[in-house]
Amino acid sequence: MIHLKNIEKVYRTDTVETLALNNITLQIEKGEFLSIMGPSGCGKSTLLNIMGLLDEPTKGQINLDTQEISDFSDKKLSRFRNQKIGFIFQSYHLINDLPVLDNVELPLLYRDVSSAERRRLAAEALEKVGLANRMKHYPSQLSGGQKQRVAIARAIVGQPEIILADEPTGNLDSAMGNEIMEILENLNRADRTTIVMVTHDENMARRTHRLVRLFDGSLVSSNTFVN
Amino acid sequence: MQRRKMFTFITLFGISMTLSILIVLAAFYEHIFSASYPEINRDRCLYATLLEEENTKESGMRRGPMSLFYINTYIKTLKTPEKVAYSTVPNTVNTYGNGKKISLFFKYTDPIFWEITQFEFLEGKPYTQRDIDNNESVAIINDETRDDYFGKNVSAIGKTIEINGQYLRVVGVVRGCPITRLVVAADVYMPWHLQKRASVTNELNGNYTAIILAKTPADLPKIQQEYADLVPRIPLSETGGFKPDKLNTSLSSYFDSIVRDMFFGAGGSSARSRFYLFVVVFALLFMSLPAINLVNINISRILERASEIGIRKAFGASAQTLVTQFVIENIILTLFGGMVAILISAVFLWWFNNSNLIAYADLAVNWTVVAVALTLSLVFGLMSGVYPAWRMSRLPAVEALKG
């Protein structure tokens, strides 16, 4: 599903050059639930952003769903992101001025979907994450766990094949984190959605199929779990 | 836009106030300079309003309207015009009627004045050459003077009005015009022969102005040329110790004559271009502040939305989609600002017309100015709103997400 080959990412300023990712090669199969761990600043989020086409690698090749995307135009990349990928961010990244339902509808705005259908699908996604009664609320009226569930609803509303989650439980207490993890596990099991999750929590990582560890921008280990 | 109420309000306020002021200024400009009641023939009229006698050696100058002698000798004798009318510059007088003191503008005219202007006679008719020949003490008044002096909607024809100690029989009542129609406006009009100070001297300066009507607008340059050829041949004589050696005068369109008289004097041949330069510089200075403000607000608004742009990009919005979104937002905002401006100006002009600050004021919204101002606002809005949005939309989504 996701194939990264010799990915390198270098950040350059006038005086400093920082190697964020160094020669990463990684194959993720369809329906796999993969977690990425490593110390802060080791390149986990950079790797996830590159997988999600939010950032460009300095070198290397990305294949998503058998398509080589390096020569995709902005328009094609946007369409690909819209249809294939859903994002969950540690800091939720909800639009605070929009009510919950409008936030969840966002990916469908960029598809040829009628307004009524958008509403229906967004309501359905919110129901899946247990927030059907919060549709008209604004993000500022929700708890951290509820915000993250809205973010999950937004990520799944378009039924993407891949979900990329950047520390989805990082800002939550263990009970709430557990709830979010269960939602992700269900998605993976029921819909065979490929999930890649960056985490600092070893226990969460052990609930996925495979754990890869990064250190100083390099892939240092890969462990498969039987769940 | 609804979500960022403060930004939206400030942007709208900037757009609508700037446009409102422009629309109101344009309405005043039109009110003063366009051909309107009762001077609907302005497009084929020339005006002689100013005479400048100059002593070039001693840098002396005598400047003002013309004498009756001058108009009769040098303007009425021009061959190209169809008609020439003259009238004095308006003067004020206090009179008493209907139990109160009334302040009036009055002027003396010849009978042709009523042929060139197109005053609407509500009662009676204009005085004629026969009235002058018979030395009749007659007057024409406007409707406001009739209402003030004789009572509202009371017929004034045949009744007597006292002006400057003279008792005048009212022979006509015209619908009044605003005082901003500088050459023709007055409350009371009298035939020139009633002027107490007889114009028998050969002095060139006096208190008369002339309106010259051409057969067609195409004749205007010919008339101007005929007059320009005549002026150097007009003899100048010493009066009151002042000996002029040069005469500056021309026949000009209404616009040129007013602008020249107000700003530059009779010798200013490029009055129109200088006036336009003045207007353009003023408009640019005036427009630049709200324009800079609008640009600033728009850039802040978009920078503030960087994170939102990142989120939208992450979920599938292309750069083109985002730019389109901002273009539409700006167009809606500007058009809405324009509508508010039209409303504000219309209400202001309605209030002004009814306030009697200028009696008979008939200011109206000029739709050409509205269109030009709206287009300019759209250009500013788009330049300031879309360019930063385009720059932001080109950023990798991950950068935009950082805010």
PDB file of C-alpha atoms in Angstrom, chain A residues 53-211:
ATOM      1  CA  LEU A  53       2.186  13.852   0.867  1.00  0.00           C
ATOM      2  CA  LEU A  54       2.124  16.875   3.170  1.00  0.00           C
ATOM      3  CA  ASP A  55       5.873  17.305   2.755  1.00  0.00           C
ATOM      4  CA  GLU A  56       8.348  16.439   0.025  1.00  0.00           C
ATOM      5  CA  PRO A  57      11.426  14.274   0.538  1.00  0.00           C
ATOM      6  CA  THR A  58      14.781  15.664  -0.510  1.00  0.00           C
ATOM      7  CA  LYS A  59      15.595  12.342  -2.129  1.00  0.00           C
ATOM      8  CA  GLY A  60      13.904   8.983  -2.620  1.00  0.00           C
ATOM      9  CA  GLN A  61      10.779   7.521  -4.099  1.00  0.00           C
ATOM     10  CA  ILE A  62       7.239   7.178  -2.699  1.00  0.00           C
ATOM     11  CA  ASN A  63       4.721   4.693  -4.058  1.00  0.00           C
ATOM     12  CA  LEU A  64       1.188   4.857  -2.714  1.00  0.00           C
ATOM     13  CA  ASP A  65      -1.353   2.308  -3.854  1.00  0.00           C
ATOM     14  CA  THR A  66       1.124   1.247  -6.596  1.00  0.00           C
ATOM     15  CA  GLN A  67       1.416   4.793  -7.965  1.00  0.00           C
ATOM     16  CA  GLU A  68       4.732   6.644  -8.042  1.00  0.00           C
ATOM     17  CA  ILE A  69       3.823  10.130  -6.886  1.00  0.00           C
ATOM     18  CA  SER A  70       7.024  12.148  -7.362  1.00  0.00           C
ATOM     19  CA  ASP A  71       5.848  13.746 -10.594  1.00  0.00           C
ATOM     20  CA  PHE A  72       2.255  14.394  -9.455  1.00  0.00           C
ATOM     21  CA  SER A  73       0.991  17.935  -9.975  1.00  0.00           C
ATOM     22  CA  ASP A  74      -0.392  19.899  -7.002  1.00  0.00           C
ATOM     23  CA  LYS A  75      -3.905  19.198  -8.219  1.00  0.00           C
ATOM     24  CA  LYS A  76      -3.299  15.454  -8.559  1.00  0.00           C
ATOM     25  CA  LEU A  77      -1.568  15.285  -5.182  1.00  0.00           C
ATOM     26  CA  SER A  78      -4.524  17.095  -3.591  1.00  0.00           C
ATOM     27  CA  ARG A  79      -6.997  14.699  -5.175  1.00  0.00           C
ATOM     28  CA  PHE A  80      -4.897  11.728  -4.076  1.00  0.00           C
ATOM     29  CA  ARG A  81      -4.713  13.026  -0.487  1.00  0.00           C
ATOM     30  CA  ASN A  82      -8.429  13.716  -0.534  1.00  0.00           C
ATOM     31  CA  GLN A  83      -9.462  10.274  -1.711  1.00  0.00           C
ATOM     32  CA  LYS A  84      -6.841   7.952  -0.249  1.00  0.00           C
ATOM     33  CA  ILE A  85      -5.570   9.472   2.994  1.00  0.00           C
ATOM     34  CA  GLY A  86      -7.087  10.608   6.286  1.00  0.00           C
ATOM     35  CA  PHE A  87      -5.048  12.476   8.881  1.00  0.00           C
ATOM     36  CA  ILE A  88      -5.259  12.556  12.663  1.00  0.00           C
ATOM     37  CA  PHE A  89      -2.973  15.078  14.349  1.00  0.00           C
ATOM     38  CA  GLN A  90      -1.793  15.206  17.945  1.00  0.00           C
ATOM     39  CA  SER A  91      -3.082  18.791  18.271  1.00  0.00           C
ATOM     40  CA  TYR A  92      -6.320  17.882  16.447  1.00  0.00           C
ATOM     41  CA  HIS A  93      -6.037  20.703  13.881  1.00  0.00           C
ATOM     42  CA  LEU A  94      -9.750  21.398  13.872  1.00  0.00           C
ATOM     43  CA  ILE A  95     -10.994  24.700  12.438  1.00  0.00           C
ATOM     44  CA  ASN A  96     -12.156  26.419  15.587  1.00  0.00           C
ATOM     45  CA  ASP A  97     -14.605  28.720  13.828  1.00  0.00           C
ATOM     46  CA  LEU A  98     -16.559  25.861  12.285  1.00  0.00           C
ATOM     47  CA  PRO A  99     -19.028  23.651  14.142  1.00  0.00           C
ATOM     48  CA  VAL A 100     -18.170  19.996  14.574  1.00  0.00           C
ATOM     49  CA  LEU A 101     -20.325  18.827  11.660  1.00  0.00           C
ATOM     50  CA  ASP A 102     -18.693  21.309   9.251  1.00  0.00           C
ATOM     51  CA  ASN A 103     -15.228  20.233  10.425  1.00  0.00           C
ATOM     52  CA  VAL A 104     -16.067  16.616   9.686  1.00  0.00           C
ATOM     53  CA  GLU A 105     -17.522  17.495   6.286  1.00  0.00           C
ATOM     54  CA  LEU A 106     -14.278  19.189   5.205  1.00  0.00           C
ATOM     55  CA  PRO A 107     -12.752  16.365   3.058  1.00  0.00           C
ATOM     56  CA  LEU A 108     -16.071  15.925   1.229  1.00  0.00           C
ATOM     57  CA  LEU A 109     -16.085  19.621   0.252  1.00  0.00           C
ATOM     58  CA  TYR A 110     -13.355  18.807  -2.229  1.00  0.00           C
ATOM     59  CA  ARG A 111     -15.268  15.936  -3.785  1.00  0.00           C
ATOM     60  CA  ASP A 112     -18.297  15.952  -6.015  1.00  0.00           C
ATOM     61  CA  VAL A 113     -20.731  15.312  -3.177  1.00  0.00           C
ATOM     62  CA  SER A 114     -24.006  17.125  -2.659  1.00  0.00           C
ATOM     63  CA  SER A 115     -24.525  19.193   0.454  1.00  0.00           C
ATOM     64  CA  ALA A 116     -27.203  16.844   1.816  1.00  0.00           C
ATOM     65  CA  GLU A 117     -24.993  13.803   1.223  1.00  0.00           C
ATOM     66  CA  ARG A 118     -22.082  15.535   2.932  1.00  0.00           C
ATOM     67  CA  ARG A 119     -24.250  16.198   5.977  1.00  0.00           C
ATOM     68  CA  ARG A 120     -25.429  12.593   6.047  1.00  0.00           C
ATOM     69  CA  LEU A 121     -21.933  11.104   5.754  1.00  0.00           C
ATOM     70  CA  ALA A 122     -20.507  13.503   8.349  1.00  0.00           C
ATOM     71  CA  ALA A 123     -23.305  12.666  10.777  1.00  0.00           C
ATOM     72  CA  GLU A 124     -22.664   8.965  10.204  1.00  0.00           C
ATOM     73  CA  ALA A 125     -18.931   9.378  10.878  1.00  0.00           C
ATOM     74  CA  LEU A 126     -19.676  11.296  14.081  1.00  0.00           C
ATOM     75  CA  GLU A 127     -22.016   8.528  15.158  1.00  0.00           C
ATOM     76  CA  LYS A 128     -19.221   5.995  14.663  1.00  0.00           C
ATOM     77  CA  VAL A 129     -17.010   7.892  17.100  1.00  0.00           C
ATOM     78  CA  GLY A 130     -19.859   8.427  19.566  1.00  0.00           C
ATOM     79  CA  LEU A 131     -20.325  12.159  19.025  1.00  0.00           C
ATOM     80  CA  ALA A 132     -23.709  12.258  17.287  1.00  0.00           C
ATOM     81  CA  ASN A 133     -24.964  14.591  20.014  1.00  0.00           C
ATOM     82  CA  ARG A 134     -22.187  17.146  19.542  1.00  0.00           C
ATOM     83  CA  MET A 135     -22.649  18.047  15.868  1.00  0.00           C
ATOM     84  CA  LYS A 136     -23.542  21.672  16.430  1.00  0.00           C
ATOM     85  CA  HIS A 137     -20.897  22.286  19.069  1.00  0.00           C
ATOM     86  CA  TYR A 138     -17.736  24.204  18.322  1.00  0.00           C
ATOM     87  CA  PRO A 139     -14.313  22.644  18.998  1.00  0.00           C
ATOM     88  CA  SER A 140     -13.744  25.031  21.904  1.00  0.00           C
ATOM     89  CA  GLN A 141     -16.772  23.483  23.637  1.00  0.00           C
ATOM     90  CA  LEU A 142     -15.280  19.967  23.568  1.00  0.00           C
ATOM     91  CA  SER A 143     -12.783  18.077  25.760  1.00  0.00           C
ATOM     92  CA  GLY A 144      -9.456  16.887  24.333  1.00  0.00           C
ATOM     93  CA  GLY A 145     -10.798  13.356  23.837  1.00  0.00           C
ATOM     94  CA  GLN A 146     -13.897  14.623  22.080  1.00  0.00           C
ATOM     95  CA  LYS A 147     -11.788  16.834  19.807  1.00  0.00           C
ATOM     96  CA  GLN A 148      -9.677  13.862  18.859  1.00  0.00           C
ATOM     97  CA  ARG A 149     -12.798  11.843  18.084  1.00  0.00           C
ATOM     98  CA  VAL A 150     -13.997  14.681  15.831  1.00  0.00           C
ATOM     99  CA  ALA A 151     -10.597  14.542  14.128  1.00  0.00           C
ATOM    100  CA  ILE A 152     -11.034  10.775  13.649  1.00  0.00           C
ATOM    101  CA  ALA A 153     -14.522  11.289  12.231  1.00  0.00           C
ATOM    102  CA  ARG A 154     -13.049  13.822   9.796  1.00  0.00           C
ATOM    103  CA  ALA A 155     -10.289  11.371   8.853  1.00  0.00           C
ATOM    104  CA  ILE A 156     -12.736   8.521   8.140  1.00  0.00           C
ATOM    105  CA  VAL A 157     -15.662  10.412   6.595  1.00  0.00           C
ATOM    106  CA  GLY A 158     -14.289   9.995   3.089  1.00  0.00           C
ATOM    107  CA  GLN A 159     -13.528   6.287   3.704  1.00  0.00           C
ATOM    108  CA  PRO A 160      -9.823   6.608   2.868  1.00  0.00           C
ATOM    109  CA  GLU A 161      -7.669   3.517   2.455  1.00  0.00           C
ATOM    110  CA  ILE A 162      -4.916   4.968   4.631  1.00  0.00           C
ATOM    111  CA  ILE A 163      -5.092   6.753   7.969  1.00  0.00           C
ATOM    112  CA  LEU A 164      -2.000   8.530   9.227  1.00  0.00           C
ATOM    113  CA  ALA A 165      -2.171   9.369  12.908  1.00  0.00           C
ATOM    114  CA  ASP A 166       0.485  11.555  14.517  1.00  0.00           C
ATOM    115  CA  GLU A 167       0.447  10.817  18.263  1.00  0.00           C
ATOM    116  CA  PRO A 168      -3.362  10.643  18.363  1.00  0.00           C
ATOM    117  CA  THR A 169      -3.342   9.820  22.080  1.00  0.00           C
ATOM    118  CA  GLY A 170      -0.445  12.105  23.006  1.00  0.00           C
ATOM    119  CA  ASN A 171      -2.594  14.811  24.564  1.00  0.00           C
ATOM    120  CA  LEU A 172      -5.074  12.500  26.265  1.00  0.00           C
ATOM    121  CA  ASP A 173      -5.264  10.676  29.580  1.00  0.00           C
ATOM    122  CA  SER A 174      -4.918   6.882  29.488  1.00  0.00           C
ATOM    123  CA  ALA A 175      -8.678   6.148  29.572  1.00  0.00           C
ATOM    124  CA  MET A 176      -9.384   8.535  26.729  1.00  0.00           C
ATOM    125  CA  GLY A 177      -6.287   7.337  24.864  1.00  0.00           C
ATOM    126  CA  ASN A 178      -7.594   3.811  25.201  1.00  0.00           C
ATOM    127  CA  GLU A 179     -10.954   4.794  23.706  1.00  0.00           C
ATOM    128  CA  ILE A 180      -9.258   6.407  20.718  1.00  0.00           C
ATOM    129  CA  MET A 181      -7.073   3.351  20.252  1.00  0.00           C
ATOM    130  CA  GLU A 182     -10.151   1.129  20.235  1.00  0.00           C
ATOM    131  CA  ILE A 183     -11.742   3.246  17.525  1.00  0.00           C
ATOM    132  CA  LEU A 184      -8.596   2.937  15.399  1.00  0.00           C
ATOM    133  CA  GLU A 185      -8.419  -0.822  15.991  1.00  0.00           C
ATOM    134  CA  ASN A 186     -12.045  -1.214  14.940  1.00  0.00           C
ATOM    135  CA  LEU A 187     -11.440   0.793  11.773  1.00  0.00           C
ATOM    136  CA  ASN A 188      -8.476  -1.370  10.935  1.00  0.00           C
ATOM    137  CA  ARG A 189     -10.332  -4.609  11.661  1.00  0.00           C
ATOM    138  CA  ALA A 190     -13.732  -3.801  10.172  1.00  0.00           C
ATOM    139  CA  ASP A 191     -12.739  -1.783   7.077  1.00  0.00           C
ATOM    140  CA  ARG A 192      -9.195  -3.099   6.532  1.00  0.00           C
ATOM    141  CA  THR A 193      -7.996   0.495   6.652  1.00  0.00           C
ATOM    142  CA  THR A 194      -4.232   0.792   6.585  1.00  0.00           C
ATOM    143  CA  ILE A 195      -3.149   2.777   9.645  1.00  0.00           C
ATOM    144  CA  VAL A 196       0.235   4.283  10.393  1.00  0.00           C
ATOM    145  CA  MET A 197       0.497   5.744  13.877  1.00  0.00           C
ATOM    146  CA  VAL A 198       3.332   7.712  15.451  1.00  0.00           C
ATOM    147  CA  THR A 199       3.370   7.219  19.223  1.00  0.00           C
ATOM    148  CA  HIS A 200       5.494   7.587  22.311  1.00  0.00           C
ATOM    149  CA  ASP A 201       3.456   4.992  24.177  1.00  0.00           C
ATOM    150  CA  GLU A 202       4.944   1.488  24.061  1.00  0.00           C
ATOM    151  CA  ASN A 203       1.633  -0.073  25.209  1.00  0.00           C
ATOM    152  CA  MET A 204      -0.284   1.539  22.355  1.00  0.00           C
ATOM    153  CA  ALA A 205       2.396   0.473  19.902  1.00  0.00           C
ATOM    154  CA  ARG A 206       2.145  -3.120  21.091  1.00  0.00           C
ATOM    155  CA  ARG A 207      -1.515  -3.171  20.122  1.00  0.00           C
ATOM    156  CA  THR A 208      -0.568  -2.610  16.432  1.00  0.00           C
ATOM    157  CA  HIS A 209       0.683  -5.238  13.955  1.00  0.00           C
ATOM    158  CA  ARG A 210       4.168  -3.915  13.617  1.00  0.00           C
ATOM    159  CA  LEU A 211       6.403  -1.399  15.335  1.00  0.00           C
TER     160      LEU A 211
END
